[in-house]
Backbone as ProteinMPNN parsed JSONL, in Angstrom:
{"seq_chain_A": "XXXXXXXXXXXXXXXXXXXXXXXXXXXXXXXXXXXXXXXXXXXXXXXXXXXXXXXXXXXXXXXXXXXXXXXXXXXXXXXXXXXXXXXXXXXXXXXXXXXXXXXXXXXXXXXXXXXXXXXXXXXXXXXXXXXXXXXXXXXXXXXXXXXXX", "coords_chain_A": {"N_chain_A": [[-13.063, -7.064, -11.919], [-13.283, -4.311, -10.883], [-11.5, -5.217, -8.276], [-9.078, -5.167, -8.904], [-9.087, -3.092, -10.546], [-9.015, -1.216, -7.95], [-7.111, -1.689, -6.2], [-4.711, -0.974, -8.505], [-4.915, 2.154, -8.433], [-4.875, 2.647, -5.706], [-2.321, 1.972, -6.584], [-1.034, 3.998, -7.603], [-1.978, 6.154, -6.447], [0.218, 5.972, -4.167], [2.529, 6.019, -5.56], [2.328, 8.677, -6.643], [2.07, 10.593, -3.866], [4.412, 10.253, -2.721], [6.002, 10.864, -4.905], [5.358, 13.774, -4.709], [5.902, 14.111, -2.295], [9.023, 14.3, -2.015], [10.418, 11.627, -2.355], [12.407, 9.535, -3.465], [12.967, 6.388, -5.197], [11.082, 3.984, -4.38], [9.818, 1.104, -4.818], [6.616, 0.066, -5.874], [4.524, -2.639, -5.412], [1.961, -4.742, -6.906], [0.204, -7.483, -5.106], [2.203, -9.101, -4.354], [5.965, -9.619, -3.798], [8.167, -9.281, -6.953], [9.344, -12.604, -8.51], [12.456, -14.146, -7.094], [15.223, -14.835, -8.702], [17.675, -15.275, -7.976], [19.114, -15.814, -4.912], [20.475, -13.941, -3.561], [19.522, -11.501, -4.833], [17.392, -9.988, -3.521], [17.669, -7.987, -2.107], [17.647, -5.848, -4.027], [14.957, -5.318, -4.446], [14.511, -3.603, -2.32], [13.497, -0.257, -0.781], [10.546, -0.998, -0.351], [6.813, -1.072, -1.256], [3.948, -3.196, -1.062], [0.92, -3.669, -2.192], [-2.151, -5.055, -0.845], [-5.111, -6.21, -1.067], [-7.496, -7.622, 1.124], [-10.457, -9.089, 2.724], [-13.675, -8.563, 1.767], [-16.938, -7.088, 1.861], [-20.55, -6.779, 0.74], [-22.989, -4.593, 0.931], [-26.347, -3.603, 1.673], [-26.499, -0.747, 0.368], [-23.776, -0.359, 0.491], [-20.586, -1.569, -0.348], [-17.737, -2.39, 0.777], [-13.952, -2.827, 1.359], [-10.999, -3.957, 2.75], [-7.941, -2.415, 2.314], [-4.241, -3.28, 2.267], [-1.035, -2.102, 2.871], [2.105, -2.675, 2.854], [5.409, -1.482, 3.966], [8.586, -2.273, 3.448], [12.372, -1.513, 3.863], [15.768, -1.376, 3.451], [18.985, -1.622, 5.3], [22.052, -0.93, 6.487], [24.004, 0.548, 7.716], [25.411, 2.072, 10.403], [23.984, 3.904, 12.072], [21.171, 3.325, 11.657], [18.804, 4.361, 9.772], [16.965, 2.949, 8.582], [15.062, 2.935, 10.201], [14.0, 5.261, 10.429], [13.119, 5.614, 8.173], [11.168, 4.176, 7.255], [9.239, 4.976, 9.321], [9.031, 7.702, 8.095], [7.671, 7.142, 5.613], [5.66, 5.851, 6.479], [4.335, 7.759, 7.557], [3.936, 9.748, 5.235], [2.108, 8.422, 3.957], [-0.589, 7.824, 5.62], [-1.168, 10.636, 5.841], [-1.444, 11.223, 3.157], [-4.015, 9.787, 2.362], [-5.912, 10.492, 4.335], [-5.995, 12.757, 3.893], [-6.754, 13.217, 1.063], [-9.314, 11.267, 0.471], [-10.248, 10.559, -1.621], [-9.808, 7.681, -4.36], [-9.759, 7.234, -8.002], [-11.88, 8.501, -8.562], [-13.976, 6.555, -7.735], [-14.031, 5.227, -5.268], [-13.462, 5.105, -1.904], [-11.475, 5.891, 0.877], [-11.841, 5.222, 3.725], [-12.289, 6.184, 7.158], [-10.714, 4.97, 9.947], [-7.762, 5.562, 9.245], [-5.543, 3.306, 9.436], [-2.034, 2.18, 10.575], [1.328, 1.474, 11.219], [4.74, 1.574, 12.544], [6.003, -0.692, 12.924], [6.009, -3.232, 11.65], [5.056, -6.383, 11.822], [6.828, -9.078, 13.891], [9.774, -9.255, 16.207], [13.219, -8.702, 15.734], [14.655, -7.149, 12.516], [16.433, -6.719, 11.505], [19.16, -5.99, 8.694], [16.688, -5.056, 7.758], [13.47, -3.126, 7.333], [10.443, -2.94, 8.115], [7.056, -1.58, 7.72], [3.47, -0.587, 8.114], [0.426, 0.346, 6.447], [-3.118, 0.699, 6.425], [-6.441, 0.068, 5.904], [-10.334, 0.734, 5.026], [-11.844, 0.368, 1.975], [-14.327, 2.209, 0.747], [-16.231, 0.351, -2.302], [-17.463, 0.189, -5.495], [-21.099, -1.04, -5.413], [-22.488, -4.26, -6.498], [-25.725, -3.96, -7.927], [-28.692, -5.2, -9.348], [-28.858, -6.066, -12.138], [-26.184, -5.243, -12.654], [-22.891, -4.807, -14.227], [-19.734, -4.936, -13.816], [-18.014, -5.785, -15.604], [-17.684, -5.756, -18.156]], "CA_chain_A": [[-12.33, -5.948, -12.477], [-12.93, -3.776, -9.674], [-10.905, -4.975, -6.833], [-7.99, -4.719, -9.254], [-8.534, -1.178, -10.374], [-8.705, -0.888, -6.873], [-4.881, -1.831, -6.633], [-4.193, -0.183, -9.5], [-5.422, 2.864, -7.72], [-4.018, 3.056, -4.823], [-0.694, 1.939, -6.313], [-1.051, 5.393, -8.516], [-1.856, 6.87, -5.22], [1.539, 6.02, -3.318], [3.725, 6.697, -6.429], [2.09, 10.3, -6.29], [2.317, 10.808, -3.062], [6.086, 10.145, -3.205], [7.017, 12.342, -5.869], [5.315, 14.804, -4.088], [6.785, 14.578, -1.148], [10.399, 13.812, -2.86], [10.95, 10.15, -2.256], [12.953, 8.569, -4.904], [13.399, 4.383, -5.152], [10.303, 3.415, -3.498], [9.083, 0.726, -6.179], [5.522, -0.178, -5.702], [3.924, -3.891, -6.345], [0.53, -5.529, -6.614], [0.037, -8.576, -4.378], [3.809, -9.817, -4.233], [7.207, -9.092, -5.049], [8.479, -10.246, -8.098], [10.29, -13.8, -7.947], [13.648, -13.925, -7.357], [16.091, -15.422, -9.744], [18.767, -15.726, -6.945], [18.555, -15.506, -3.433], [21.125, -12.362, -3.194], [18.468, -10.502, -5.156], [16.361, -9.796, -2.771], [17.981, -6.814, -1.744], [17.126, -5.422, -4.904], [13.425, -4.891, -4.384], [13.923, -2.13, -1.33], [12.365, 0.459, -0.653], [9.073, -1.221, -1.75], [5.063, -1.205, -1.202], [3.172, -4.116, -1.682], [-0.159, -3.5, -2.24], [-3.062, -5.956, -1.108], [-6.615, -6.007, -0.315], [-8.583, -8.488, 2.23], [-11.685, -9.254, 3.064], [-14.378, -7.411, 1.322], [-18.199, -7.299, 1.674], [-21.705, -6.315, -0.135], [-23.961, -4.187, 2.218], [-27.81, -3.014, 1.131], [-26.117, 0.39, -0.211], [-22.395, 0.302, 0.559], [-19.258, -2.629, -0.508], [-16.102, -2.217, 0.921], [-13.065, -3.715, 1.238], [-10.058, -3.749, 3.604], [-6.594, -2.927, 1.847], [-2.81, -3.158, 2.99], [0.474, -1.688, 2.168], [3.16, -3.247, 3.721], [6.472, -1.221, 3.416], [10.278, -2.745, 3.574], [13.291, -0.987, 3.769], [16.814, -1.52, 4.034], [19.631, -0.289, 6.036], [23.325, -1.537, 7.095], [24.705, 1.693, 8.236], [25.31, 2.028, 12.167], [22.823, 4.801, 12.093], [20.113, 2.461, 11.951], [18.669, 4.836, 9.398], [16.021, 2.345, 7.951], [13.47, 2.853, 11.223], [13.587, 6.327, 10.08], [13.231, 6.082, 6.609], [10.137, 3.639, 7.396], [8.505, 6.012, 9.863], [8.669, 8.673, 7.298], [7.045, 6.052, 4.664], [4.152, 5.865, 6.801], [3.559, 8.871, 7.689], [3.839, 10.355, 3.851], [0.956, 7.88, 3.075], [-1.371, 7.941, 6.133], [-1.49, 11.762, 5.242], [-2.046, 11.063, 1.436], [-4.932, 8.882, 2.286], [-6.517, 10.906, 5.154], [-6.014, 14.457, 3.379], [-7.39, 13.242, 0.122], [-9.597, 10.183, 0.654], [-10.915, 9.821, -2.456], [-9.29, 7.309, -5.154], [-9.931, 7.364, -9.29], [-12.753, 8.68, -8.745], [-14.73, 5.682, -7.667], [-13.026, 4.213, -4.411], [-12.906, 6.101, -1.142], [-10.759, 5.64, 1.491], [-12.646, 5.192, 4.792], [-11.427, 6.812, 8.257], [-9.276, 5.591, 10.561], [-6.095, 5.11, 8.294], [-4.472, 2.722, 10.52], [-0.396, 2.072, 10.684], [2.414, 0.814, 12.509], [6.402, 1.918, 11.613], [6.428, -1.77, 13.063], [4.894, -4.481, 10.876], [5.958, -7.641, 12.264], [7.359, -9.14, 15.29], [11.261, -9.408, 16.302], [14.191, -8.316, 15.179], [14.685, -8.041, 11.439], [17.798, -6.027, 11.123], [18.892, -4.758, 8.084], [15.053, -4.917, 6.816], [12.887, -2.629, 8.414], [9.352, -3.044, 8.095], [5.951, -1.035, 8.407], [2.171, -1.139, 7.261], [-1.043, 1.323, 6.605], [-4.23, -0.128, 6.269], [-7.723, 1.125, 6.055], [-11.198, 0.378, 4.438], [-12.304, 1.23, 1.143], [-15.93, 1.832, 0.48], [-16.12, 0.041, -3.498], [-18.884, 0.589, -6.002], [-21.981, -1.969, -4.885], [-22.895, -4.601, -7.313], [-26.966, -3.976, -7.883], [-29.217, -5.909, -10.379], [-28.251, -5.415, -13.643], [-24.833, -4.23, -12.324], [-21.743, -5.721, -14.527], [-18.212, -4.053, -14.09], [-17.015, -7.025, -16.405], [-17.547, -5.056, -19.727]], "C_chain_A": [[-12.203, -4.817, -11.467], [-11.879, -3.561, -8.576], [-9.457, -4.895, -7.868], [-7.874, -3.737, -9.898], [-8.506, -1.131, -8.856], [-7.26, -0.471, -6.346], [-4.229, -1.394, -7.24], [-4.275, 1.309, -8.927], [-4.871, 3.966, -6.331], [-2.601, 2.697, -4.931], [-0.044, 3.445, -6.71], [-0.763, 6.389, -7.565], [-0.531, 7.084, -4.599], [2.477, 6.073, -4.26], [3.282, 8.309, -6.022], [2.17, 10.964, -4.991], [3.909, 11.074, -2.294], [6.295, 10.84, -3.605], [6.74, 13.626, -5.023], [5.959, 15.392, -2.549], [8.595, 14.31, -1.419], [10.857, 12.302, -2.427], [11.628, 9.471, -3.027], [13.309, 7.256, -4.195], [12.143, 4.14, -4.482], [9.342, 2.217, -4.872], [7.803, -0.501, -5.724], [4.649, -1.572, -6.277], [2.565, -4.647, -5.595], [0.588, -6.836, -6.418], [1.271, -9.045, -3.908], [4.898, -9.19, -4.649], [7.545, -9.579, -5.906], [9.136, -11.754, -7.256], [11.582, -13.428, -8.02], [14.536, -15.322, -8.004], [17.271, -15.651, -8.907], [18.434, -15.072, -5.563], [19.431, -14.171, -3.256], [20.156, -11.309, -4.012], [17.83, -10.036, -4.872], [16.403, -8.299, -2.134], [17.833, -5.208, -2.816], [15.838, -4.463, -4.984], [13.256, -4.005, -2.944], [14.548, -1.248, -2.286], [11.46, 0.114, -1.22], [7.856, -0.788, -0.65], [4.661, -2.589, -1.546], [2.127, -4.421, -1.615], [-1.191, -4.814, -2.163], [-4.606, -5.875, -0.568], [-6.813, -7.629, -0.137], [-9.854, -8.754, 1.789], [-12.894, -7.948, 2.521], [-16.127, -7.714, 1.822], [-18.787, -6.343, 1.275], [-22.502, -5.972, 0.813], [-25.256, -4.417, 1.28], [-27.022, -1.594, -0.211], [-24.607, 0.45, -0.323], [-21.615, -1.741, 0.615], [-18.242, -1.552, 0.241], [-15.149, -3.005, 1.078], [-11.853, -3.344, 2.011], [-8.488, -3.841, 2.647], [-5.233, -2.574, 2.643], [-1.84, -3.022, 2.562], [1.408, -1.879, 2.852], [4.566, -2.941, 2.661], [7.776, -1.967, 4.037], [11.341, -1.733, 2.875], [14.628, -1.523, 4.153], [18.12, -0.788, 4.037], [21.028, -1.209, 6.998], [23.659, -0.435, 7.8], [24.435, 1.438, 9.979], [24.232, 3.066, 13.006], [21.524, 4.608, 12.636], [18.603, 3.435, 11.187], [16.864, 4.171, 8.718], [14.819, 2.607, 8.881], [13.38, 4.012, 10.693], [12.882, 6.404, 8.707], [11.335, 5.58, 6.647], [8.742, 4.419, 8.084], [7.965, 7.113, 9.062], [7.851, 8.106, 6.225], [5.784, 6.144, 5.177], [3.635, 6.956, 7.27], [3.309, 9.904, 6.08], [2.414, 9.611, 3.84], [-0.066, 7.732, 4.027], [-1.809, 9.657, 5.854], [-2.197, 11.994, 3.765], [-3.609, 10.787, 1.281], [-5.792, 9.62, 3.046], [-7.212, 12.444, 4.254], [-6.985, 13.92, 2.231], [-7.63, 11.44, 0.208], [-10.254, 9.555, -0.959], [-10.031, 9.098, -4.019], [-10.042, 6.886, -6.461], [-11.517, 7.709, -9.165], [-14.303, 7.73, -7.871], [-14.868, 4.701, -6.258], [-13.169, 5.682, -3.395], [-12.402, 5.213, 0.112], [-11.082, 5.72, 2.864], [-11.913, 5.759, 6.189], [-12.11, 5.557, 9.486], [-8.32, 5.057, 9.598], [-5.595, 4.881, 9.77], [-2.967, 2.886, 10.112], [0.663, 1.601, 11.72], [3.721, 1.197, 11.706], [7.094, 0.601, 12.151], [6.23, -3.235, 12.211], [5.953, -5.775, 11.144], [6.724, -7.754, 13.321], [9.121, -9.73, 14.955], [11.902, -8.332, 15.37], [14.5, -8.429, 13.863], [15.604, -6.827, 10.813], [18.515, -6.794, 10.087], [17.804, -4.486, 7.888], [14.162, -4.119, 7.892], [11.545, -2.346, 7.802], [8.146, -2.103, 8.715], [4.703, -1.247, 7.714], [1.29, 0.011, 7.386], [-1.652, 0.545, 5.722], [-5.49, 0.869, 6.566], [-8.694, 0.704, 4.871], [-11.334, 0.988, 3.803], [-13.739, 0.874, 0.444], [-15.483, 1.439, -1.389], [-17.525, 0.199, -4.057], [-19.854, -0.78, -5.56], [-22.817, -2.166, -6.066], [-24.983, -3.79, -7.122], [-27.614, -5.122, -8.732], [-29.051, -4.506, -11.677], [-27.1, -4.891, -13.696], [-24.268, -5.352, -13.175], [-20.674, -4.379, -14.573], [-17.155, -4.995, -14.913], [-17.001, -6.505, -18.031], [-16.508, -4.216, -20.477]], "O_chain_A": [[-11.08, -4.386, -11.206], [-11.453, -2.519, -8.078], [-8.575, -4.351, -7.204], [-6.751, -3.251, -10.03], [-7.328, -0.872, -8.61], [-6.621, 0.568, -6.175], [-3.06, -1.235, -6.888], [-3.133, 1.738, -9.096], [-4.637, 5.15, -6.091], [-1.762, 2.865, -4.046], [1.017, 3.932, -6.32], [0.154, 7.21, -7.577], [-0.109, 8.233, -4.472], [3.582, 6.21, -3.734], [3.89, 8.982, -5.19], [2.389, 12.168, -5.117], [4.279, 11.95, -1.513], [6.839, 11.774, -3.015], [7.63, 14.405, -4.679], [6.283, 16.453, -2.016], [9.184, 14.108, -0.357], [12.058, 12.207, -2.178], [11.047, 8.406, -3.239], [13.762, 7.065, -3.066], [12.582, 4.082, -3.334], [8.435, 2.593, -5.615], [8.032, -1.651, -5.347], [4.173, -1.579, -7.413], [2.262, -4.959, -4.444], [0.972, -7.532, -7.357], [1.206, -9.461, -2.751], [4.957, -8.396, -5.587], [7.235, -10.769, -5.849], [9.335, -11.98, -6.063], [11.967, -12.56, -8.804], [14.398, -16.513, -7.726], [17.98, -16.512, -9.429], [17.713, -14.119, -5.267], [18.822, -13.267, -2.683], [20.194, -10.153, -3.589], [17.246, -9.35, -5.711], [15.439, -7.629, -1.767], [17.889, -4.019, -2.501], [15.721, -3.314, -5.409], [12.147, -3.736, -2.483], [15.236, -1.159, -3.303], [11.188, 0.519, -2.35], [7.999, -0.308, 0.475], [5.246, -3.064, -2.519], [1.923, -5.475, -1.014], [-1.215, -5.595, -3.114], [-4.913, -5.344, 0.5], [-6.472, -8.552, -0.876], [-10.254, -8.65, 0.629], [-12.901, -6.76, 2.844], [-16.329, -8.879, 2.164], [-18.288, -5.219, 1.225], [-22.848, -6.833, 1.621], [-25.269, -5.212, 0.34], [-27.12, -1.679, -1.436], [-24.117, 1.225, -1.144], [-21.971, -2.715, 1.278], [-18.115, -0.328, 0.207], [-15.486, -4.179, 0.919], [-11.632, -2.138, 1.898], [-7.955, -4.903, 2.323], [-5.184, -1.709, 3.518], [-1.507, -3.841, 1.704], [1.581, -0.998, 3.695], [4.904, -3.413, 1.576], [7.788, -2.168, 5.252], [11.262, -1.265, 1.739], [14.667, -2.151, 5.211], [18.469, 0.154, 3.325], [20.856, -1.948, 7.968], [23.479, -0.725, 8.983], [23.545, 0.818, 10.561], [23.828, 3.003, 14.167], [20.904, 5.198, 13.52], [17.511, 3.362, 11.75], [15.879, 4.873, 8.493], [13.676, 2.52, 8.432], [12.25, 4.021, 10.203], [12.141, 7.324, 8.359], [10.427, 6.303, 6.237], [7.607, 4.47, 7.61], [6.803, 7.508, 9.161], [7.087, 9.0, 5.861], [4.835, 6.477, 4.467], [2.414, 7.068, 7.38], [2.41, 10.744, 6.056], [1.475, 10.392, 3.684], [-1.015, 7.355, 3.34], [-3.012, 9.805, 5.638], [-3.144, 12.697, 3.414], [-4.337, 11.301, 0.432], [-6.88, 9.558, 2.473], [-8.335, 12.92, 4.095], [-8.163, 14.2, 2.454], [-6.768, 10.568, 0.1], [-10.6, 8.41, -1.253], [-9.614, 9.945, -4.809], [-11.014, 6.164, -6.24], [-12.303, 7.009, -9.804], [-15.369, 8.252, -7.544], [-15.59, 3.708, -6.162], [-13.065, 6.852, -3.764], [-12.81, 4.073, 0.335], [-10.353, 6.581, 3.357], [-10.687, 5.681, 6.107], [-13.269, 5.296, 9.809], [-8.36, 3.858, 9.324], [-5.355, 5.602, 10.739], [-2.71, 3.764, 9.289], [0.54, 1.458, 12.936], [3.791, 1.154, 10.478], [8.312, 0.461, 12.051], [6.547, -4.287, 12.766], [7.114, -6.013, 10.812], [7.311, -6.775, 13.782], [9.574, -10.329, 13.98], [11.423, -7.489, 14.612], [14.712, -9.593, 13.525], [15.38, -6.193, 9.782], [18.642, -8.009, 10.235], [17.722, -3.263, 7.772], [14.139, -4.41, 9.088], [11.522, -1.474, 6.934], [8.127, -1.836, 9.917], [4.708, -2.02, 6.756], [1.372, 0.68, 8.416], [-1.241, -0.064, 4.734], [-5.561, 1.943, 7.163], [-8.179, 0.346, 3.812], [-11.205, 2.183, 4.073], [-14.159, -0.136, -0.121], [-14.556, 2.088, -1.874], [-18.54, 0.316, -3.369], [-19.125, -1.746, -5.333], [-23.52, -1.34, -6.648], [-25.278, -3.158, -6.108], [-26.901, -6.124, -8.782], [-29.076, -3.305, -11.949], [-26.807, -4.12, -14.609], [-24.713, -6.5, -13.138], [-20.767, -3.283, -15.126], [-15.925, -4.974, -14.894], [-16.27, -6.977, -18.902], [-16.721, -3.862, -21.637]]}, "name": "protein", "num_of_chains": 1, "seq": "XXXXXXXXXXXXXXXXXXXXXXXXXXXXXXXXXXXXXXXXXXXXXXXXXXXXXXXXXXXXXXXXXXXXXXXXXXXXXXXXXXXXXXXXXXXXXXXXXXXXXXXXXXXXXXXXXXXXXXXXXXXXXXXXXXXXXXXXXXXXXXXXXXXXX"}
């Protein structure tokens, strides 16, 4: 139950972060994008997020867990408007995360907030791709611990 409030969490996070900085369309999803029902649909689901967490472990005192937000955008115009739009994407939410590290209370957001306004190799014109990443300390089972209730 945890690692998916977790997700839940920080998806709350990057909607709010958005509004606040005025972003409209950016629509935010846990683990995947939906399926698509036709292949021209796909264009549909930008401006997204897609929230996932990694690799986690159980210390003596401290869990954490590695999560990743991998944004897509798209962008026909001759402008080439989408590297921008993406750049600004990651920098709204490496700020969000840095400035205020701590999520629902329970979840904090570990320093360095990584990023790239590149995520992924080649050319992938119209779609323009980026990522922030960064560890989050999680509550640490004990004896007698259940978060399953």
């Amino acid at each position: 139950m945890t690692i998916y409030r977790l997700h839940q969490a920080i998806k709350e996070r990057v909607e709010q972060a958005m509004s606040e900085a005025g972003f409209q369309g950016l629509q935010v999803y846990i683990r995947n994008l939906p399926p698509l029902k036709y292949e021209g649909d796909a264009e549909k689901y930008f401006p997204h997020c897609v929230i996932t967490v990694g690799d986690g472990a159980d210390a003596q005192e401290e869990s954490s867990m590695t999560a990743v937000l991998v944004l897509g955008t798209i962008d026909t115009v001759p402008e080439l408007r989408g590297y921008e739009e993406i750049c600004h994407l990651v920098e709204i939410l490496r700020l969000s995360f840095a400035e205020n590290p701590v999520l629902d209370r329970c979840f904090e957001v570990k320093l360095p907030v990584n990023f790239t306004p590149a995520e992924g190799e080649g050319d992938t014109y119209p779609h323009f791709f980026g990522a922030v990443w960064f560890d989050v300390q999680i509550p640490s089972p004990q004896r007698d611990y259940s978060d399953l209730i």
